[in-house]
CSV table of C-alpha atoms in Angstrom, one decimal:
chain,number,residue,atom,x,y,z
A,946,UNK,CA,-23.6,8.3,-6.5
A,947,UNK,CA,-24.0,7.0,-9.7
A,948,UNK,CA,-21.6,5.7,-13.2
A,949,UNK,CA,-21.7,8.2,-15.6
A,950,UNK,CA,-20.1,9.4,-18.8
A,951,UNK,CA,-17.2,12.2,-18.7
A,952,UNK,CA,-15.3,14.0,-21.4
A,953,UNK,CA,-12.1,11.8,-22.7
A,954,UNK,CA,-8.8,12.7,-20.9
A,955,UNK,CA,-6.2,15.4,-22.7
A,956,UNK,CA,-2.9,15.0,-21.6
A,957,UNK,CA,-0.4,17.9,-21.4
A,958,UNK,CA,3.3,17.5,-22.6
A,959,UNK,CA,4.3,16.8,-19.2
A,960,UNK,CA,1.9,14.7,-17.9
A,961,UNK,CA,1.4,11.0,-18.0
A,962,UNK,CA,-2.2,8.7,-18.5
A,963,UNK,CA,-2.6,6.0,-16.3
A,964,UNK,CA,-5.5,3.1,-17.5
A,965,UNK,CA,-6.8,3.0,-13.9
A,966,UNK,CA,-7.3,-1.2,-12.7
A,967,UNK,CA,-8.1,-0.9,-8.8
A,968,UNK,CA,-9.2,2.2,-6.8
A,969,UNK,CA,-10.2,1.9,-3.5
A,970,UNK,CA,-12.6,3.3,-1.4
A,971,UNK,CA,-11.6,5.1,1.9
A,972,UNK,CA,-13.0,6.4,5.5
A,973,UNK,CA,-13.2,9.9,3.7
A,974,UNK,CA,-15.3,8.9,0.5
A,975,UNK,CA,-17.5,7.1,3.0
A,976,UNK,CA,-17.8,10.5,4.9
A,977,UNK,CA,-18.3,12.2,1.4
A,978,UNK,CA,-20.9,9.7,0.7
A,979,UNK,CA,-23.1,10.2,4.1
A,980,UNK,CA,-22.6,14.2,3.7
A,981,UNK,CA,-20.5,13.9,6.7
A,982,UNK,CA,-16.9,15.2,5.1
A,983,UNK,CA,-16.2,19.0,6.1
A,984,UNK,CA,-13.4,19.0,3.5
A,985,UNK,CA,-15.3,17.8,0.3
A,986,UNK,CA,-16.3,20.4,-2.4
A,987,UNK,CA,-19.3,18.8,-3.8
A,988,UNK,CA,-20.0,17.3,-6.7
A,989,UNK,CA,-16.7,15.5,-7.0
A,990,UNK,CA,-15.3,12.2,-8.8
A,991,UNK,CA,-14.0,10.5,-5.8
A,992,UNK,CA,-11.0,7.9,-5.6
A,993,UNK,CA,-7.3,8.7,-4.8
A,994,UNK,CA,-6.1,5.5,-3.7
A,995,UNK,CA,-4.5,3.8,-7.2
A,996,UNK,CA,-3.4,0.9,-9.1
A,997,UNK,CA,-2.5,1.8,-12.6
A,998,UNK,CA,-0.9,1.3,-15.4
A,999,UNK,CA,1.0,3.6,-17.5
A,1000,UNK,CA,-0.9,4.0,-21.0
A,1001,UNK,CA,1.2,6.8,-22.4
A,1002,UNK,CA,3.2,9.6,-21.3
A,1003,UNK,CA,3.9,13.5,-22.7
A,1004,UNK,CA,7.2,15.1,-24.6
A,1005,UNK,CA,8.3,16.1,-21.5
A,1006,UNK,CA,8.2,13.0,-18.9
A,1007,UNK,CA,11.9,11.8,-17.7
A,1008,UNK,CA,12.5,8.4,-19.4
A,1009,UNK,CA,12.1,6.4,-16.4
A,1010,UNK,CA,8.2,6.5,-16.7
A,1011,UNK,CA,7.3,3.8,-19.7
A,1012,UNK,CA,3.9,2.4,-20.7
A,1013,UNK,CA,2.8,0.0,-19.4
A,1014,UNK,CA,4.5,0.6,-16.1
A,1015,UNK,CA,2.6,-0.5,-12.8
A,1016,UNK,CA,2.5,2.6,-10.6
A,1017,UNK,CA,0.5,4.4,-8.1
A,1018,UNK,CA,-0.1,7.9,-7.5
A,1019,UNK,CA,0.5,10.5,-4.9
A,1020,UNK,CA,-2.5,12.6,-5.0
A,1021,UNK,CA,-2.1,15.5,-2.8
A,1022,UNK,CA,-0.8,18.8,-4.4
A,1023,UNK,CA,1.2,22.1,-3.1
A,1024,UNK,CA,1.2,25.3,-4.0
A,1025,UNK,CA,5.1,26.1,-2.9
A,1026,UNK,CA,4.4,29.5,-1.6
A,1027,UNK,CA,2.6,28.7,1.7
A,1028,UNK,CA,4.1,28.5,5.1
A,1029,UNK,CA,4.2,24.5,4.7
A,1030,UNK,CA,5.4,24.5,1.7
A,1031,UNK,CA,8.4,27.0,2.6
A,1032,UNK,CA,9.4,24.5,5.4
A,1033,UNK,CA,9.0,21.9,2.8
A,1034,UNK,CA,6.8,19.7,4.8
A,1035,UNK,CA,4.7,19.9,1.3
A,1036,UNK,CA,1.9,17.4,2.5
A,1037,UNK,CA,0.7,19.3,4.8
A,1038,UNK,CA,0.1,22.2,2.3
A,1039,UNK,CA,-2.3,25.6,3.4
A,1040,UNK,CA,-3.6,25.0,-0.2
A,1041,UNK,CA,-3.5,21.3,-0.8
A,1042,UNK,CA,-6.5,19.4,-3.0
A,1043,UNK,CA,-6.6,15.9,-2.5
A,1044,UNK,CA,-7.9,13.7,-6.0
A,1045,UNK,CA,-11.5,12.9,-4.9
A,1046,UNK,CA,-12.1,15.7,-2.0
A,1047,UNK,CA,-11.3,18.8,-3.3
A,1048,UNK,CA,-11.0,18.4,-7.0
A,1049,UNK,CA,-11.7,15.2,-9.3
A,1050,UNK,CA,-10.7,12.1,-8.6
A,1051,UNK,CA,-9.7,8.6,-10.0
A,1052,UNK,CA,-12.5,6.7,-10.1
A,1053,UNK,CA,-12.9,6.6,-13.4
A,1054,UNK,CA,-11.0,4.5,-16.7
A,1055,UNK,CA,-8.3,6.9,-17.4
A,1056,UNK,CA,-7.0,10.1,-16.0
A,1057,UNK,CA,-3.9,12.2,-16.7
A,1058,UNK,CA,-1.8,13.5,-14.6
A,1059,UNK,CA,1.8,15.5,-14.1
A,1060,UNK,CA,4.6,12.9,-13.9
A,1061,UNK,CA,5.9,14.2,-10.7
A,1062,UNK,CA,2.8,12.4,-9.0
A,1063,UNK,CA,3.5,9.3,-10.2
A,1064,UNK,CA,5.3,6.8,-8.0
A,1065,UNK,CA,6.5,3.4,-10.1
A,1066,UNK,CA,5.3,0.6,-8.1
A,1067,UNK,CA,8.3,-2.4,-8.1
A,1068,UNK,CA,6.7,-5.4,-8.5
A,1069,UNK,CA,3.4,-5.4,-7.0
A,1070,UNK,CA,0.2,-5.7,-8.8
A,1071,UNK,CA,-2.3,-2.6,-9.2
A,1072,UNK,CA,-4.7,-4.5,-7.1
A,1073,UNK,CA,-1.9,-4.5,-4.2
A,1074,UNK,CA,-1.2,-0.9,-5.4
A,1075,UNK,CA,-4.6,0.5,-4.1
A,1076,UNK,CA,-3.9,-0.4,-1.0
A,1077,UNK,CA,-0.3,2.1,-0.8
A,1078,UNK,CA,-1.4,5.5,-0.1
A,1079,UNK,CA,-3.7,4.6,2.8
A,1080,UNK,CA,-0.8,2.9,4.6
A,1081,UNK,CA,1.5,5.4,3.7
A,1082,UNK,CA,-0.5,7.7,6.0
A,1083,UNK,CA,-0.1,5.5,8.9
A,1084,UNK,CA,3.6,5.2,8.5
A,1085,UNK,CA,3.8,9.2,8.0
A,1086,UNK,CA,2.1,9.2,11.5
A,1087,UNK,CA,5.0,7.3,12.9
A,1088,UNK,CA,7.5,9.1,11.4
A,1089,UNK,CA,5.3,12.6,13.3
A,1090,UNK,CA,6.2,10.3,16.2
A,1091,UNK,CA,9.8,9.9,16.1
A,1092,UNK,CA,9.0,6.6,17.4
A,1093,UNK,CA,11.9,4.1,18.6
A,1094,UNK,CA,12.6,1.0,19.8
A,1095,UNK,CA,12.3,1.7,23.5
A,1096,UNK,CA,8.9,2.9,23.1
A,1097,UNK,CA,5.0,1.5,23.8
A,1098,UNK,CA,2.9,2.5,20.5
A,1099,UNK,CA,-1.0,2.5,21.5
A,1100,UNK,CA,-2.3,2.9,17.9
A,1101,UNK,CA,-6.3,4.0,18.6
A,1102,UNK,CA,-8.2,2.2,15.2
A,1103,UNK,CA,-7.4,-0.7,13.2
A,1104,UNK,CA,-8.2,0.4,10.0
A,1105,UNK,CA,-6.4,0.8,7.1
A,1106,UNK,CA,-4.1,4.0,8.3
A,1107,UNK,CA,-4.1,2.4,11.7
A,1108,UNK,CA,-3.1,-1.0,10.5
A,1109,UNK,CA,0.0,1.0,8.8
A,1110,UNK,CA,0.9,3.0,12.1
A,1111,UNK,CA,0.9,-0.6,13.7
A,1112,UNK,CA,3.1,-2.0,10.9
A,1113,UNK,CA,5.9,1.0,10.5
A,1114,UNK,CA,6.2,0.8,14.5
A,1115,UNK,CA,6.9,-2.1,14.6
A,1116,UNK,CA,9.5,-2.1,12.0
A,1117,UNK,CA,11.1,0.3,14.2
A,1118,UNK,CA,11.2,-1.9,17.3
A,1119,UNK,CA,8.4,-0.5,19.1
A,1120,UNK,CA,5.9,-2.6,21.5
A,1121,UNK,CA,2.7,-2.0,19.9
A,1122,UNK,CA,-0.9,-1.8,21.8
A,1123,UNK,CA,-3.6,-2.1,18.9
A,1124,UNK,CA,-7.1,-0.4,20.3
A,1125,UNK,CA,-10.2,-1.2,18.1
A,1126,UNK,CA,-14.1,-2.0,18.9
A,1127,UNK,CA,-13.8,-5.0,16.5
A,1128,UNK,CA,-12.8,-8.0,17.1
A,1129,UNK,CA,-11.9,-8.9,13.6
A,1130,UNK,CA,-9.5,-6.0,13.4
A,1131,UNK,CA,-7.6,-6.6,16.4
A,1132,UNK,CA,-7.0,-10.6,15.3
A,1133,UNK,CA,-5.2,-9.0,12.3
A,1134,UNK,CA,-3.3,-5.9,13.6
A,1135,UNK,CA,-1.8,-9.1,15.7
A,1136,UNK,CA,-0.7,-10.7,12.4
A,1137,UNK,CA,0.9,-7.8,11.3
A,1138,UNK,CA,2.7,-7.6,14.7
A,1139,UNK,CA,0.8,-5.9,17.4
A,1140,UNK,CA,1.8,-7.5,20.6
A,1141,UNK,CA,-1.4,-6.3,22.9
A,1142,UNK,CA,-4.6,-5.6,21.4
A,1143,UNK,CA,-7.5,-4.3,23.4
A,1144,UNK,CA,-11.3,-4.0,22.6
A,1145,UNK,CA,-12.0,-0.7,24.0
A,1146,UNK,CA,-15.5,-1.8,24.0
A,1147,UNK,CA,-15.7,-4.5,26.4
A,1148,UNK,CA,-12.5,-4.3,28.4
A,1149,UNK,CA,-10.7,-1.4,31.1
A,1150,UNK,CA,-8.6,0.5,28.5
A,1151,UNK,CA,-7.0,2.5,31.7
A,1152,UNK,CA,-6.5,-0.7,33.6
A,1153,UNK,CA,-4.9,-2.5,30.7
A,1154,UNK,CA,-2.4,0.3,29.8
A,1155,UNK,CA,-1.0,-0.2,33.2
A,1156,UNK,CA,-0.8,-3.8,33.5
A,1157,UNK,CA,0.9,-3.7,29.7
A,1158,UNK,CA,3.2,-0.5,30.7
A,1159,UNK,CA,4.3,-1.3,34.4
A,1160,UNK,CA,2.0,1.9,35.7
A,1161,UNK,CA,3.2,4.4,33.1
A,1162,UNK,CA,1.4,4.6,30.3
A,1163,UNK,CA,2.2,4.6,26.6
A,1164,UNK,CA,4.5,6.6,25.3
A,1165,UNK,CA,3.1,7.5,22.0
A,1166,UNK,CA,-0.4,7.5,21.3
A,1167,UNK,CA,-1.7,7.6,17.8
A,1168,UNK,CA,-5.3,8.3,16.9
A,1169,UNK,CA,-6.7,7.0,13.9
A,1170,UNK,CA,-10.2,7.0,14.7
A,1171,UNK,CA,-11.5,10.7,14.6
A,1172,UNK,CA,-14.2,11.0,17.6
A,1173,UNK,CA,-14.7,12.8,20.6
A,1174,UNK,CA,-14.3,10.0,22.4
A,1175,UNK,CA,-10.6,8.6,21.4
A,1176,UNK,CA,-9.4,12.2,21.4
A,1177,UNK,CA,-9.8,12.5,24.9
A,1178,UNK,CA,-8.7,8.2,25.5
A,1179,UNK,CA,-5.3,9.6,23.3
A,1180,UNK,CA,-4.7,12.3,25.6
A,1181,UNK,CA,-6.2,10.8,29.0
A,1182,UNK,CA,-4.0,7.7,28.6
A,1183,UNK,CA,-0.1,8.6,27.0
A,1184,UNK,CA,2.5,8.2,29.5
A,1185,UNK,CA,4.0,12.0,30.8
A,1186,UNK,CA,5.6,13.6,28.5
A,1187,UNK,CA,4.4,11.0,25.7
A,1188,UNK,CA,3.6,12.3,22.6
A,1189,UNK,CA,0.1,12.3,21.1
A,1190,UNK,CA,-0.5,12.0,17.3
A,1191,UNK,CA,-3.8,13.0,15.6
A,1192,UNK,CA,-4.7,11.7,12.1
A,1193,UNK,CA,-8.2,11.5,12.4
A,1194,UNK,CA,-10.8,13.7,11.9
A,1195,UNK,CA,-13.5,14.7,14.6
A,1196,UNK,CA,-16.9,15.0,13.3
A,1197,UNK,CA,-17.9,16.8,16.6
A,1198,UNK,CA,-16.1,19.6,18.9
A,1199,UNK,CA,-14.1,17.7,21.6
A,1200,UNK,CA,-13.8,18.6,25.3
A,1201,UNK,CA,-10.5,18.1,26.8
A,1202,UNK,CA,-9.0,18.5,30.6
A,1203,UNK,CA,-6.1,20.8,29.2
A,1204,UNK,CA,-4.2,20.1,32.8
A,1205,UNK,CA,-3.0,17.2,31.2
A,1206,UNK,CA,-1.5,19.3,28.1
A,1207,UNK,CA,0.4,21.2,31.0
A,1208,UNK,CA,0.8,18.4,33.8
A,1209,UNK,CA,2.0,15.5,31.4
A,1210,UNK,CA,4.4,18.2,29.4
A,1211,UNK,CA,2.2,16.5,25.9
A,1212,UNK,CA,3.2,16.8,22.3
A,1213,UNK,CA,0.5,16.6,19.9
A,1214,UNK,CA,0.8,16.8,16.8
A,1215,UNK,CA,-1.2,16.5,13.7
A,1216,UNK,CA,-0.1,14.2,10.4
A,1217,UNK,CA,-1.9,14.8,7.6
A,1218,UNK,CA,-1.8,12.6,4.7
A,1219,UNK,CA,1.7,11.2,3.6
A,1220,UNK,CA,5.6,12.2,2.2
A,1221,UNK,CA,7.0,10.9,-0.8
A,1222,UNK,CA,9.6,9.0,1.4
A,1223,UNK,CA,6.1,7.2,3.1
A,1224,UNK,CA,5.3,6.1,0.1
A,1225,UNK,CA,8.5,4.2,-1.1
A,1226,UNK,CA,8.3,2.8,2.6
A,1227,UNK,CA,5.1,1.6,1.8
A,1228,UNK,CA,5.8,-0.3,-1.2
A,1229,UNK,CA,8.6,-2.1,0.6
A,1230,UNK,CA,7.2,-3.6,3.0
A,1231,UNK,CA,4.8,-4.8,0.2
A,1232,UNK,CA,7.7,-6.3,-1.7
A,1233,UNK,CA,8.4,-8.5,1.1
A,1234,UNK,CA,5.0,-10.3,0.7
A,1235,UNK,CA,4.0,-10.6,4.7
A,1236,UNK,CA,1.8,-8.0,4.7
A,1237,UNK,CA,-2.0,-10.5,4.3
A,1238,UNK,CA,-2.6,-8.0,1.3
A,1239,UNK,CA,-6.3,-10.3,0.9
A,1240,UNK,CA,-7.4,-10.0,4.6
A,1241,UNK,CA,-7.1,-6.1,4.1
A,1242,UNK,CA,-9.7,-6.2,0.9
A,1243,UNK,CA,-13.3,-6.5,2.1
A,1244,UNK,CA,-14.5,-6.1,-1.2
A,1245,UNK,CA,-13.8,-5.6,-5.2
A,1246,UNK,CA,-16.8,-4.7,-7.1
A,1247,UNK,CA,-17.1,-3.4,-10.5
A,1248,UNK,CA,-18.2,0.2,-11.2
A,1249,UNK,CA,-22.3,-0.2,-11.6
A,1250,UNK,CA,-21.6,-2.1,-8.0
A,1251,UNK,CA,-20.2,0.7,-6.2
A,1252,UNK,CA,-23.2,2.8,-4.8
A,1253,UNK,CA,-24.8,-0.4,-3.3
A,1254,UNK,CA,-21.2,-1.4,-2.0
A,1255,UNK,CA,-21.6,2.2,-0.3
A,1256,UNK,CA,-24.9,2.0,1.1
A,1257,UNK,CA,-24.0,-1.3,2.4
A,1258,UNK,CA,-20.4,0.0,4.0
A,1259,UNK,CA,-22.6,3.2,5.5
A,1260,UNK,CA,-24.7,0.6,6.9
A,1261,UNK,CA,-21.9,-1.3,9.3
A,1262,UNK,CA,-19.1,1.1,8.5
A,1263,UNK,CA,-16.8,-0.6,11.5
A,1264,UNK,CA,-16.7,-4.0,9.2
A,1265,UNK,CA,-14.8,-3.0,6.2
A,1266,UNK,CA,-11.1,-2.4,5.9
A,1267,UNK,CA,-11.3,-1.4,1.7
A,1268,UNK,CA,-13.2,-1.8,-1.3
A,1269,UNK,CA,-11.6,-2.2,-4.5
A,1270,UNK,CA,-13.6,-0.8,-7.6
A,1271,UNK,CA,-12.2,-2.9,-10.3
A,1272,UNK,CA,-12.3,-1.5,-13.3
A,1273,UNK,CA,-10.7,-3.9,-15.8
């Protein structure tokens, strides 16, 4: 990983350019970076959590999208043709290619891009606006859910797309049951409303559950994590007929006891990456200004920073919730 120079941006008549200000870093460019990330196609500009502003925008962009507009970015694409796509559940595209896995990303001054991927930001700054799509995730998950008001969330991983499962649940009235190996993590996913947390490292996960569900178990379980071993804690733990989410990804074949699929009558489902409708979720709950937007950000460093900022992340990689790459 290193800073180097790349060809200046052309912009098509129906695209905009976004002066980039804050990208962050995420769980998958730290994969990419340790050679760890089954989905990257190498090399690869990474970066496709934004805060921009609009520099200047093509013939054909709708009027509502001005320079100098804050905005973010949605950075998956579809193809429209696949089976996903066709049930309009376009995030979850056969074909999609994520900025900074599969194709370039936006870590980097400027980059241009088609106007339908651009999402207007409010009010919040582009240093808040990096922060959007990971969260949007989590709150997709929820929405996978169908979670309610009656029900006991576990959400298995308190980073960023765990912190926003915790936060969209309990806007919808749910008891939430934060799981985390760090201590850190579980003080905030308190402030942003968890009403249990558990360190699944020094404490009886099973005998907690109980004591927190009166013997049943929770009723949704979302894992955020992506090992072997809160796979099978997801599935070992939700209530009968609970419902089991899976965002993360498992670096490592998991073993299950597939009686419980049968015995516990189990949805799970998968939720990959986020919804249009996530993402103007998201930035509403920003506008509010409770979210502890500065407790979320381990770290903003400037470009030439970013490959020690890496090293040192790959070093302690359950200490950092996001780094910011300023580049203003």
């Amino acid at each position: 990983m290193g800073v180097v120079g790349i060809p200046e941006e052309v912009m098509r008549e129906n695209e905009v350019l976004l002066r980039l200000e804050y990208v962050g870093f995420c769980g998958s460019d730290l994969s990419t970076y340790m050679g760890k990330n089954p989905m990257v196609k190498m090399p690869v500009i990474p970066g496709h959590e934004v805060g921009a502003v609009i520099e200047k925008v093509g013939r054909s962009v709708p009027e509502g999208l001005k320079p100098g507009m804050v905005v973010t970015v949605n950075p998956y694409t579809n193809c429209g043709k696949c089976a996903s796509c066709r049930n309009k559940r376009v995030n979850a595209c056969q074909h999609n290619e994520t900025l900074g896995v599969q194709r370039n990303g936006a870590m980097r001054e400027y980059i241009a891009l088609p106007w339908e991927k651009i999402i207007p930001a409010g009010l919040l700054t582009p240093r808040t606006c990096a922060l959007i799509e990971p969260m949007s995730v989590g709150f997709h998950a929820v929405s996978r859910a169908q979670v309610t008001d009656i029900d006991v969330v576990m959400v298995i991983g308190c980073g960023m797309v765990g912190m926003g499962a915790v936060v969209r649940s309990v806007q919808r009235g749910a008891t939430v049951v934060a799981a985390d190996i760090d201590d850190e993590k579980l003080s905030l996913a308190k402030e942003m409303g968890a009403c249990y947390v558990i360190n699944t490292k020094t404490e009886d996960v099973h005998a907690r559950l109980l004591e927190i569900t009166s013997g049943f178990g929770p009723d949704v379980v979302i894992e955020a994590v992506g090992s072997p071993i809160t796979y099978q804690m997801a599935v070992n733990e939700v209530a009968f007929t609970g419902r089991v989410i899976c965002i993360g990804y498992a670096k490592a074949e998991v073993s299950f006891q597939t009686k419980f699929f049968v015995q516990k009558e189990l949805d799970i489902r998968g939720s990959r990456n986020a919804e249009p409708s996530d993402f103007r979720a998201v930035i509403h709950y920003l506008e509010k200004g409770s979210c502890p937007v500065d407790s979320l950000i381990s770290r903003v460093v400037k470009p030439e920073e970013a490959a020690t900022a890496m090293q040192k992340w790959s070093e302690a990689p359950g200490k950092v919730f996001r780094i910011l790459v300023d580049f203003t």
